């Protein structure tokens, strides 16, 4: 199989680089200064094993790659706000022997949140969810670090509509040769909904900074309580804390001093967009559909989007001010 990594940022470049190390055929899809750096200097990837440079083919879109192959696997690792454009571009690409990628090729949604699978299922016949536990950092073009040990990450894989198949197991085997644990599960979205609970804090970290703080922890707990109430009202199952701890503890230990998460990194790079609409906004959506107030998640989504739109630096807001806005929203709810 050839792996086409659509969005070679922190997650995509780490997975692509690690696959390439073990002999898998990989193509990185990137744009702008990052694509230029990857092409000119290679992917400079640092893991717990050390730093190295990978010379991997780089394209900016399907036209540069030409006709796709029947054994290609599309790994979607762009942020969810960029998913529609990526799915449309690659879904229409022609595959050798006839048909399009959307008709014939598998697409794996390796992103935070739960919306990309729904977007993909509208377009692609073969859609897999991937629950990503892979802390990684991407702050400058061409340079990515993923320092967890003893595994680089854990990637639960399964069919987005439920179930698992032989293709998922073949992909998992490639990943497990490459420094990941890749459990094949029948209920991958249950794992992704559980991961979403923790990702509700991305907006807190992006707007107030990544440093641990009891006030931040309290605000996140309020956001999680809203989310669980919305999940329960919607009949959505999610993996328990105990299940997640059993799956991860001692396998993906992070060194001290890591920088902020994906939303913080988006602000740091000045991308102009952030994934809050598909993290906190997912809870807002469920709350509105099922009559559950979600003032904390509404506030976090709104604040994160202002930071991205106005180009504010990450951490420019105090957690006290953010909490006060959430309190005001709760009083109005």
Short mmCIF file of C-alpha atoms in Angstrom, two decimals, residues 105-272:
data_model
loop_
_atom_site.label_atom_id
_atom_site.label_comp_id
_atom_site.label_asym_id
_atom_site.label_seq_id
_atom_site.Cartn_x
_atom_site.Cartn_y
_atom_site.Cartn_z
CA UNK A 105 -10.02 4.17 -2.18
CA UNK A 106 -10.11 4.15 1.63
CA UNK A 107 -9.84 7.44 3.50
CA UNK A 108 -8.77 7.46 7.15
CA UNK A 109 -9.88 10.47 9.21
CA UNK A 110 -7.06 11.02 11.71
CA UNK A 111 -8.26 14.23 13.33
CA UNK A 112 -9.64 15.64 16.53
CA UNK A 113 -13.40 15.84 16.78
CA UNK A 114 -16.04 13.67 15.14
CA UNK A 115 -17.20 15.69 12.14
CA UNK A 116 -14.67 14.64 9.47
CA UNK A 117 -16.05 11.10 9.32
CA UNK A 118 -19.52 12.49 8.58
CA UNK A 119 -18.10 14.81 5.93
CA UNK A 120 -16.17 11.95 4.36
CA UNK A 121 -19.10 9.53 4.35
CA UNK A 122 -21.03 11.97 2.17
CA UNK A 123 -18.30 11.66 -0.45
CA UNK A 124 -16.32 8.43 0.04
CA UNK A 125 -17.55 4.84 0.04
CA UNK A 126 -14.78 3.55 2.34
CA UNK A 127 -14.30 5.70 5.44
CA UNK A 128 -12.35 4.83 8.58
CA UNK A 129 -12.07 6.72 11.83
CA UNK A 130 -8.76 7.06 13.64
CA UNK A 131 -8.63 8.14 17.26
CA UNK A 132 -5.30 9.93 17.51
CA UNK A 133 -3.27 9.96 20.71
CA UNK A 134 -0.05 11.44 19.39
CA UNK A 135 1.24 14.61 21.07
CA UNK A 136 3.39 16.33 18.44
CA UNK A 137 4.69 19.81 17.69
CA UNK A 138 4.82 21.70 14.39
CA UNK A 139 5.94 25.31 14.75
CA UNK A 140 8.19 25.96 11.74
CA UNK A 141 8.12 24.77 8.12
CA UNK A 142 9.61 21.34 7.58
CA UNK A 143 10.22 20.62 11.27
CA UNK A 144 8.09 18.29 13.43
CA UNK A 145 8.71 16.64 16.79
CA UNK A 146 6.84 13.81 18.52
CA UNK A 147 8.70 12.85 21.67
CA UNK A 148 6.48 10.33 23.46
CA UNK A 149 7.98 7.00 24.53
CA UNK A 150 8.13 4.06 24.39
CA UNK A 151 5.56 4.43 21.60
CA UNK A 152 5.32 7.46 19.35
CA UNK A 153 1.52 7.31 19.57
CA UNK A 154 -1.63 5.22 19.79
CA UNK A 155 -4.04 5.14 16.85
CA UNK A 156 -7.33 3.28 17.31
CA UNK A 157 -8.74 2.36 13.87
CA UNK A 158 -12.15 1.17 12.72
CA UNK A 159 -14.86 1.71 10.15
CA UNK A 160 -16.52 5.08 10.71
CA UNK A 161 -19.97 3.51 10.43
CA UNK A 162 -19.00 0.79 12.91
CA UNK A 163 -17.12 -2.47 12.61
CA UNK A 164 -13.69 -3.38 11.31
CA UNK A 165 -12.28 -5.19 8.30
CA UNK A 166 -9.16 -6.76 6.81
CA UNK A 167 -7.95 -3.46 5.35
CA UNK A 168 -8.01 -1.83 8.79
CA UNK A 169 -5.94 -4.71 10.12
CA UNK A 170 -3.39 -4.41 7.30
CA UNK A 171 -3.01 -0.68 7.91
CA UNK A 172 -2.71 -1.29 11.66
CA UNK A 173 0.06 -3.82 11.03
CA UNK A 174 2.04 -1.22 9.06
CA UNK A 175 1.57 1.33 11.81
CA UNK A 176 2.62 -1.08 14.53
CA UNK A 177 5.87 -1.76 12.66
CA UNK A 178 6.45 2.00 12.69
CA UNK A 179 6.41 2.83 16.40
CA UNK A 180 2.66 3.07 17.04
CA UNK A 181 0.11 0.93 18.75
CA UNK A 182 -2.89 0.63 16.44
CA UNK A 183 -5.78 -1.27 18.01
CA UNK A 184 -8.45 -2.25 15.48
CA UNK A 185 -11.81 -1.66 17.13
CA UNK A 186 -15.46 -2.12 16.22
CA UNK A 187 -16.47 1.16 17.87
CA UNK A 188 -13.86 3.73 16.87
CA UNK A 189 -16.25 6.67 17.19
CA UNK A 190 -16.83 5.81 20.85
CA UNK A 191 -13.09 6.38 21.32
CA UNK A 192 -13.18 9.59 19.32
CA UNK A 193 -16.04 11.01 21.39
CA UNK A 194 -14.02 10.27 24.52
CA UNK A 195 -10.97 12.00 23.04
CA UNK A 196 -13.18 14.99 22.23
CA UNK A 197 -13.81 15.55 25.94
CA UNK A 198 -10.13 16.26 26.56
CA UNK A 199 -9.85 18.36 23.41
CA UNK A 200 -12.43 20.80 24.81
CA UNK A 201 -9.50 22.31 26.69
CA UNK A 202 -7.66 23.18 23.46
CA UNK A 203 -9.40 26.55 23.35
CA UNK A 204 -8.47 27.27 26.97
CA UNK A 205 -4.85 26.47 26.26
CA UNK A 206 -4.81 28.49 23.03
CA UNK A 207 -6.27 31.63 24.56
CA UNK A 208 -4.69 31.56 28.05
CA UNK A 209 -1.49 29.55 27.52
CA UNK A 210 -0.42 25.93 27.99
CA UNK A 211 0.82 26.19 31.57
CA UNK A 212 -1.09 24.02 34.07
CA UNK A 213 -3.34 26.00 36.38
CA UNK A 214 -6.15 24.99 38.78
CA UNK A 215 -8.47 27.70 37.39
CA UNK A 216 -7.97 26.32 33.88
CA UNK A 217 -8.62 22.81 35.15
CA UNK A 218 -11.86 23.95 36.77
CA UNK A 219 -13.02 25.64 33.56
CA UNK A 220 -12.25 22.52 31.53
CA UNK A 221 -14.19 20.39 34.00
CA UNK A 222 -17.23 22.62 33.47
CA UNK A 223 -16.89 22.22 29.68
CA UNK A 224 -16.63 18.44 30.05
CA UNK A 225 -19.71 18.30 32.28
CA UNK A 226 -21.70 20.13 29.60
CA UNK A 227 -20.39 17.72 26.98
CA UNK A 228 -21.30 14.62 28.96
CA UNK A 229 -24.79 15.98 29.55
CA UNK A 230 -25.15 16.59 25.81
CA UNK A 231 -23.79 13.13 24.98
CA UNK A 232 -26.23 11.52 27.39
CA UNK A 233 -29.15 13.48 25.95
CA UNK A 234 -28.14 12.46 22.43
CA UNK A 235 -27.55 8.82 23.36
CA UNK A 236 -23.87 9.00 22.40
CA UNK A 237 -21.53 6.43 23.95
CA UNK A 238 -17.92 7.25 24.79
CA UNK A 239 -15.01 5.32 26.23
CA UNK A 240 -14.54 5.70 29.97
CA UNK A 241 -11.56 7.30 31.68
CA UNK A 242 -10.56 3.86 32.92
CA UNK A 243 -10.59 2.43 29.40
CA UNK A 244 -8.48 5.29 28.10
CA UNK A 245 -5.99 4.98 30.95
CA UNK A 246 -5.68 1.25 30.38
CA UNK A 247 -5.04 1.85 26.68
CA UNK A 248 -2.41 4.57 27.15
CA UNK A 249 -0.72 4.49 30.55
CA UNK A 250 2.99 3.77 30.31
CA UNK A 251 2.92 3.64 26.51
CA UNK A 252 3.01 7.29 25.39
CA UNK A 253 4.80 9.11 28.19
CA UNK A 254 5.51 12.75 27.40
CA UNK A 255 8.74 14.47 28.43
CA UNK A 256 8.37 17.62 30.55
CA UNK A 257 8.30 21.01 28.90
CA UNK A 258 6.30 20.18 25.75
CA UNK A 259 4.75 23.20 24.02
CA UNK A 260 1.03 23.73 23.51
CA UNK A 261 -1.39 21.49 21.66
CA UNK A 262 -2.82 21.71 18.16
CA UNK A 263 -4.97 24.82 18.65
CA UNK A 264 -2.17 26.69 20.44
CA UNK A 265 0.15 25.75 17.58
CA UNK A 266 -2.32 27.05 14.98
CA UNK A 267 -2.32 30.45 16.67
CA UNK A 268 1.46 30.38 17.04
CA UNK A 269 1.86 29.76 13.31
CA UNK A 270 -0.72 32.45 12.50
CA UNK A 271 -2.80 30.18 10.27
CA UNK A 272 -5.89 32.38 10.60
#
